[in-house]
Coordinates of C-alpha atoms in Angstrom, one line a residue:
M1 CA 95.6 56.1 -42.4
I2 CA 96.0 52.5 -41.3
W3 CA 94.4 53.2 -37.9
C4 CA 91.5 54.8 -39.4
I5 CA 90.7 51.4 -41.2
L6 CA 91.7 49.0 -38.4
I7 CA 89.8 50.7 -35.7
P8 CA 86.3 50.5 -37.2
L9 CA 87.2 47.0 -38.5
I10 CA 88.2 45.8 -34.9
V11 CA 85.1 47.5 -33.5
G12 CA 82.9 45.8 -36.1
I13 CA 84.4 42.3 -35.3
I14 CA 83.9 42.8 -31.7
C15 CA 80.4 44.0 -32.0
A16 CA 79.7 40.9 -34.3
I17 CA 81.2 38.6 -31.7
L18 CA 79.2 40.4 -29.0
G19 CA 76.0 40.1 -31.2
Y20 CA 76.5 36.4 -31.8
L21 CA 77.1 35.7 -28.1
L22 CA 74.0 37.6 -27.0
K23 CA 71.9 36.0 -29.6
K24 CA 73.0 32.7 -28.6
L25 CA 72.6 33.4 -24.9
F26 CA 68.9 34.6 -25.2
C27 CA 67.8 32.2 -28.0
D28 CA 69.0 29.1 -25.9
N29 CA 67.2 30.5 -22.7
N30 CA 64.0 30.8 -24.8
K31 CA 64.3 27.6 -26.3
D32 CA 64.7 26.1 -22.7
D33 CA 61.6 27.9 -21.7
Y34 CA 59.5 26.6 -24.6
S35 CA 60.7 23.1 -24.1
K36 CA 59.7 23.3 -20.3
Q37 CA 56.3 24.8 -21.4
I38 CA 55.8 22.1 -24.0
E39 CA 56.6 19.5 -21.5
A40 CA 54.2 20.9 -18.9
L41 CA 51.4 21.2 -21.6
E42 CA 52.1 17.6 -22.7
A43 CA 51.8 16.4 -19.0
Q44 CA 48.5 18.3 -18.6
L45 CA 47.3 16.6 -21.8
A46 CA 48.3 13.3 -20.6
A47 CA 46.4 14.0 -17.3
C48 CA 43.4 15.2 -19.2
K49 CA 43.3 12.1 -21.1
E50 CA 43.5 9.9 -18.0
D51 CA 40.7 11.9 -16.5
K52 CA 38.5 11.4 -19.7
Q53 CA 39.2 7.7 -19.7
S54 CA 38.2 7.6 -15.9
L55 CA 35.0 9.7 -16.6
Q56 CA 34.1 7.4 -19.5
A57 CA 34.4 4.2 -17.4
Q58 CA 32.3 5.9 -14.6
L59 CA 29.7 6.9 -17.1
E60 CA 29.7 3.3 -18.6
A61 CA 29.3 2.0 -15.0
C62 CA 26.2 4.4 -14.5
R63 CA 24.6 3.3 -17.6
K64 CA 24.9 -0.3 -16.6
S65 CA 23.6 0.6 -13.0
R66 CA 20.7 2.5 -14.6
L67 CA 19.9 -0.6 -16.9
G68 CA 20.0 -2.8 -13.7
I69 CA 17.7 -0.5 -11.9
E70 CA 15.3 -0.3 -14.8
T71 CA 15.3 -4.2 -15.1
D72 CA 14.5 -4.5 -11.2
L73 CA 11.8 -1.8 -11.5
K74 CA 10.1 -3.6 -14.4
A75 CA 10.4 -6.8 -12.3
C76 CA 8.8 -5.2 -9.3
L77 CA 6.0 -3.7 -11.6
D78 CA 5.3 -7.1 -13.1
S79 CA 5.3 -8.6 -9.6
K80 CA 2.9 -6.0 -8.4
L81 CA 0.4 -6.7 -11.3
S82 CA 0.7 -10.4 -10.5
L83 CA 0.1 -9.8 -6.8
E84 CA -2.8 -7.6 -7.6
G85 CA -4.3 -10.3 -9.8
D86 CA -3.8 -13.0 -7.1
L87 CA -5.4 -10.7 -4.6
E88 CA -8.4 -10.2 -6.9
T89 CA -8.7 -13.9 -7.6
T90 CA -8.5 -14.5 -3.8
K91 CA -11.2 -11.9 -3.1
T92 CA -13.4 -13.4 -5.7
S93 CA -12.9 -16.9 -4.3
L94 CA -13.4 -15.7 -0.6
A95 CA -16.6 -13.9 -1.7
S96 CA -17.8 -17.1 -3.5
A97 CA -17.0 -19.2 -0.5
L98 CA -18.7 -16.8 2.0
T99 CA -21.9 -16.7 -0.2
A100 CA -21.7 -20.5 -0.5
S101 CA -21.3 -20.9 3.2
A102 CA -24.2 -18.5 3.8
V103 CA -26.4 -20.5 1.5
V104 CA -25.3 -23.9 3.1
A105 CA -26.0 -22.3 6.6
T106 CA -29.5 -21.3 5.8
I107 CA -32.0 -23.6 7.4
P108 CA -35.2 -23.9 5.3
F109 CA -38.5 -22.9 7.0
D110 CA -40.9 -25.6 7.4
A111 CA -44.5 -24.0 7.9
D112 CA -46.2 -27.5 8.2
A113 CA -43.8 -28.7 11.1
A114 CA -44.4 -25.3 12.9
K115 CA -48.1 -25.6 12.5
A116 CA -48.1 -29.3 13.7
V117 CA -46.7 -28.3 16.8
F118 CA -48.2 -24.8 17.6
G119 CA -51.7 -25.7 16.0
K120 CA -51.7 -22.6 14.0
R121 CA -50.2 -21.1 10.9
I122 CA -46.6 -19.6 11.6
K123 CA -45.3 -16.9 9.4
Q124 CA -41.5 -17.3 8.6
D125 CA -39.5 -14.7 10.6
D126 CA -42.4 -13.6 12.5
L127 CA -40.7 -12.3 15.7
K128 CA -44.1 -12.5 17.5
V129 CA -43.5 -16.3 17.8
V130 CA -41.0 -15.4 20.5
E131 CA -42.6 -15.4 23.9
G132 CA -42.8 -11.8 25.2
I133 CA -42.6 -9.9 21.7
G134 CA -45.8 -8.4 20.4
P135 CA -46.6 -6.2 17.4
K136 CA -45.2 -3.1 19.0
I137 CA -41.9 -4.6 20.0
Q138 CA -41.5 -6.2 16.8
E139 CA -41.8 -2.9 15.1
L140 CA -39.1 -1.8 17.3
F141 CA -36.8 -4.5 16.3
H142 CA -37.5 -3.9 12.6
N143 CA -36.8 -0.3 13.0
H144 CA -33.2 -1.5 14.2
D145 CA -32.9 -3.8 11.2
V146 CA -33.6 -7.0 13.1
K147 CA -36.2 -8.6 10.9
T148 CA -35.5 -12.3 11.0
W149 CA -35.3 -15.0 13.6
K150 CA -31.5 -15.5 12.8
A151 CA -30.8 -11.9 13.2
L152 CA -32.5 -11.9 16.5
S153 CA -30.7 -15.0 17.7
E154 CA -27.5 -13.3 16.9
C155 CA -28.3 -10.2 19.1
S156 CA -27.1 -10.0 22.6
V157 CA -29.4 -9.4 25.6
E158 CA -28.0 -6.1 25.9
K159 CA -28.8 -5.2 22.4
C160 CA -32.3 -6.4 22.8
Q161 CA -32.5 -4.2 25.8
S162 CA -31.3 -1.2 24.0
V163 CA -33.9 -1.7 21.4
L164 CA -36.6 -1.8 24.1
D165 CA -35.2 1.3 25.6
S166 CA -35.4 3.1 22.3
G167 CA -39.3 2.7 22.5
G168 CA -39.7 4.7 25.8
E169 CA -40.5 3.9 29.4
R170 CA -43.4 1.7 28.7
F171 CA -41.1 -1.0 27.0
K172 CA -38.5 -1.1 29.7
I173 CA -40.4 -3.4 31.8
H174 CA -40.0 -6.3 29.2
K175 CA -37.1 -8.9 30.0
P176 CA -35.5 -10.0 26.8
G177 CA -33.1 -12.4 28.4
T178 CA -34.6 -15.5 26.6
W179 CA -35.5 -13.8 23.2
P180 CA -32.0 -14.7 21.4
K181 CA -32.3 -18.4 22.3
Q182 CA -36.1 -18.5 21.4
A183 CA -35.5 -17.0 18.1
Q184 CA -32.6 -19.4 17.5
L185 CA -34.9 -22.5 18.2
A186 CA -37.4 -21.0 15.7
Y187 CA -34.7 -20.5 13.1
E188 CA -33.5 -24.0 13.6
G189 CA -37.0 -25.4 13.3
K190 CA -37.1 -26.9 16.9
W191 CA -40.6 -26.2 17.3
A192 CA -41.4 -28.7 19.9
E193 CA -38.4 -27.7 22.0
L194 CA -39.5 -24.1 21.7
L195 CA -43.1 -24.8 22.7
K196 CA -42.0 -26.8 25.7
W197 CA -39.8 -24.1 26.9
Q198 CA -42.4 -21.2 26.4
D199 CA -44.9 -23.2 28.4
E200 CA -42.3 -23.1 31.2
L201 CA -41.7 -19.1 30.8
D202 CA -43.7 -16.3 32.2
G203 CA -44.1 -13.7 29.6
G204 CA -40.8 -14.6 28.0
K205 CA -38.8 -14.5 31.4

């Protein structure tokens, strides 16, 4: 009768002890695993925080760099506008200077002085005053936009010959070697010198 009571009691005690030992064993192991996982997560969180701070620093540096680039770009645009203004002013000044130079360089025509030397009325920029040039040749030069003594004086002998050649075979016999110089004397109003030279020429040659 006693054994019937003791045996279940001993078995119960042993089961209780085993249950306590197993519970303690498994719970402690799980606790260690959880602690390790928590430590790993905390390390990852700390690393993420460091990465975040690094990225924020890089972002701030990029913002400052962008502001610097925008400032430099604005300065370049302002400089460009200033240079364009200076260029336009220079162009205007240069054009004015060239116009003034052209006006100063223009020699006024003195019809009375020309008439006094040649004994007849001379029309300004009449190319026929040049020895060797007649109405037809003058027309050829006018067709090539050579309509003044100054323009003719600035032509080369080769240019004069090409103008003559454009008129056909009958104009090729003329020799324009002295025509630019004669036109220059006419343009400069050196009538006496021009007449003296023409007296020595033979048909402008």
